[in-house]
mmCIF file of C-alpha atoms in Angstrom:
data_model
loop_
_atom_site.group_PDB
_atom_site.id
_atom_site.type_symbol
_atom_site.label_atom_id
_atom_site.label_comp_id
_atom_site.label_asym_id
_atom_site.label_seq_id
_atom_site.Cartn_x
_atom_site.Cartn_y
_atom_site.Cartn_z
ATOM 1 C CA MET A 1 113.013 2.480 76.801
ATOM 2 C CA PRO A 2 111.218 5.543 78.216
ATOM 3 C CA THR A 3 108.554 4.937 80.831
ATOM 4 C CA LYS A 4 105.083 6.390 80.481
ATOM 5 C CA ASN A 5 102.687 7.853 83.003
ATOM 6 C CA ALA A 6 99.032 6.866 83.484
ATOM 7 C CA LYS A 7 97.960 9.102 80.565
ATOM 8 C CA GLY A 8 100.470 7.503 78.227
ATOM 9 C CA ARG A 9 102.798 10.476 78.204
ATOM 10 C CA GLU A 10 106.512 9.988 78.480
ATOM 11 C CA LYS A 11 107.863 10.622 81.986
ATOM 12 C CA LYS A 12 110.567 13.244 82.161
ATOM 13 C CA LYS A 13 113.553 12.794 84.409
ATOM 14 C CA ILE A 14 113.923 15.578 86.967
ATOM 15 C CA THR A 15 117.511 16.619 87.563
ATOM 16 C CA PHE A 16 118.274 18.583 90.680
ATOM 17 C CA LEU A 17 120.560 21.549 90.254
ATOM 18 C CA GLU A 18 124.053 21.556 91.644
ATOM 19 C CA ASN A 19 124.846 24.016 94.403
ATOM 20 C CA ILE A 20 127.079 27.031 93.942
ATOM 21 C CA THR A 21 128.990 28.905 96.631
ATOM 22 C CA LEU A 22 129.114 32.667 97.068
ATOM 23 C CA THR A 23 130.015 35.110 99.830
ATOM 24 C CA ILE A 24 127.417 37.280 101.570
ATOM 25 C CA ASP A 25 128.678 39.731 104.189
ATOM 26 C CA ASP A 26 131.906 37.737 104.571
ATOM 27 C CA LYS A 27 130.027 34.449 105.121
ATOM 28 C CA ILE A 28 130.068 31.588 102.635
ATOM 29 C CA VAL A 29 126.617 30.523 101.428
ATOM 30 C CA SER A 30 125.672 27.582 99.216
ATOM 31 C CA VAL A 31 122.495 27.738 97.090
ATOM 32 C CA PRO A 32 121.141 25.814 94.095
ATOM 33 C CA ASN A 33 122.479 27.021 90.748
ATOM 34 C CA GLY A 34 119.771 29.179 89.162
ATOM 35 C CA SER A 35 118.807 30.921 92.420
ATOM 36 C CA THR A 36 118.579 34.697 92.528
ATOM 37 C CA VAL A 37 120.873 36.718 94.751
ATOM 38 C CA ALA A 38 117.809 37.608 96.873
ATOM 39 C CA THR A 39 117.193 33.885 97.460
ATOM 40 C CA ALA A 40 120.806 33.425 98.523
ATOM 41 C CA ILE A 41 120.501 36.301 101.001
ATOM 42 C CA PHE A 42 117.300 34.813 102.437
ATOM 43 C CA ALA A 43 119.086 31.453 102.751
ATOM 44 C CA ARG A 44 121.802 33.141 104.812
ATOM 45 C CA ASP A 45 119.598 35.323 106.998
ATOM 46 C CA PRO A 46 116.082 36.549 106.141
ATOM 47 C CA LYS A 47 116.662 39.740 108.157
ATOM 48 C CA ALA A 48 119.856 40.742 106.336
ATOM 49 C CA PHE A 49 118.942 42.942 103.404
ATOM 50 C CA ARG A 50 119.378 46.643 103.963
ATOM 51 C CA ARG A 51 118.278 49.580 106.066
ATOM 52 C CA SER A 52 116.473 52.756 105.037
ATOM 53 C CA VAL A 53 118.068 56.170 105.564
ATOM 54 C CA LEU A 54 116.193 56.255 108.883
ATOM 55 C CA GLY A 55 117.613 52.882 109.906
ATOM 56 C CA GLU A 56 114.477 50.819 109.358
ATOM 57 C CA PRO A 57 114.951 47.278 107.987
ATOM 58 C CA ARG A 58 114.013 46.879 104.315
ATOM 59 C CA PHE A 59 113.219 43.671 102.444
ATOM 60 C CA PRO A 60 112.283 42.677 98.889
ATOM 61 C CA PHE A 61 108.657 43.551 98.285
ATOM 62 C CA CYS A 62 107.712 42.977 94.656
ATOM 63 C CA GLY A 63 110.206 40.321 93.518
ATOM 64 C CA MET A 64 110.285 41.776 90.001
ATOM 65 C CA GLY A 65 112.672 44.721 90.274
ATOM 66 C CA ILE A 66 110.126 47.524 90.548
ATOM 67 C CA CYS A 67 110.314 48.484 94.237
ATOM 68 C CA PHE A 68 114.140 48.589 94.592
ATOM 69 C CA GLU A 69 113.850 47.334 98.197
ATOM 70 C CA CYS A 70 116.218 44.431 97.460
ATOM 71 C CA ARG A 71 119.220 46.623 96.609
ATOM 72 C CA VAL A 72 122.638 45.272 97.625
ATOM 73 C CA SER A 73 126.239 45.588 96.448
ATOM 74 C CA ILE A 74 127.304 42.771 94.132
ATOM 75 C CA ASP A 75 131.000 42.406 93.327
ATOM 76 C CA GLY A 76 131.544 46.020 94.374
ATOM 77 C CA ILE A 77 128.688 47.488 92.320
ATOM 78 C CA LYS A 78 126.206 49.276 94.584
ATOM 79 C CA HIS A 79 122.414 49.365 94.312
ATOM 80 C CA GLU A 80 122.000 46.139 92.327
ATOM 81 C CA ARG A 81 118.502 44.631 92.486
ATOM 82 C CA SER A 82 119.105 41.214 94.021
ATOM 83 C CA CYS A 83 115.737 39.814 92.937
ATOM 84 C CA GLN A 84 116.688 40.256 89.268
ATOM 85 C CA ILE A 85 120.215 38.839 89.272
ATOM 86 C CA LEU A 86 121.061 35.152 89.238
ATOM 87 C CA ALA A 87 123.630 34.096 91.802
ATOM 88 C CA LYS A 88 126.941 32.963 90.324
ATOM 89 C CA ALA A 89 129.698 30.963 91.947
ATOM 90 C CA GLY A 90 132.275 33.230 93.564
ATOM 91 C CA MET A 91 130.065 36.343 93.779
ATOM 92 C CA THR A 92 130.621 38.707 96.685
ATOM 93 C CA ILE A 93 127.462 40.329 98.042
ATOM 94 C CA GLU A 94 127.344 43.075 100.667
ATOM 95 C CA THR A 95 124.126 44.018 102.408
ATOM 96 C CA ASP A 96 123.668 46.893 104.860
ATOM 97 C CA GLU A 97 123.563 44.465 107.778
#
């Protein structure tokens, strides 16, 4: 029988997501399934995104794919926006770091 909260509404069971494993700059990283690639990169090293043509560190700015500051190579495809792509088990990500 479902349990109810104080307002009489049925309580929903929260299920935590399983982790997936991917490779970022030759290092194995584990993140919750449903995370973006940008989240996985931050989990590995918040300073490891890319560098500008002048060598300055660049990081995601907008989080919605407009600024292109989160660009990385994913499975050999360059200039992918990591904030817009969900991480998948077995992915290989290369940053400029």
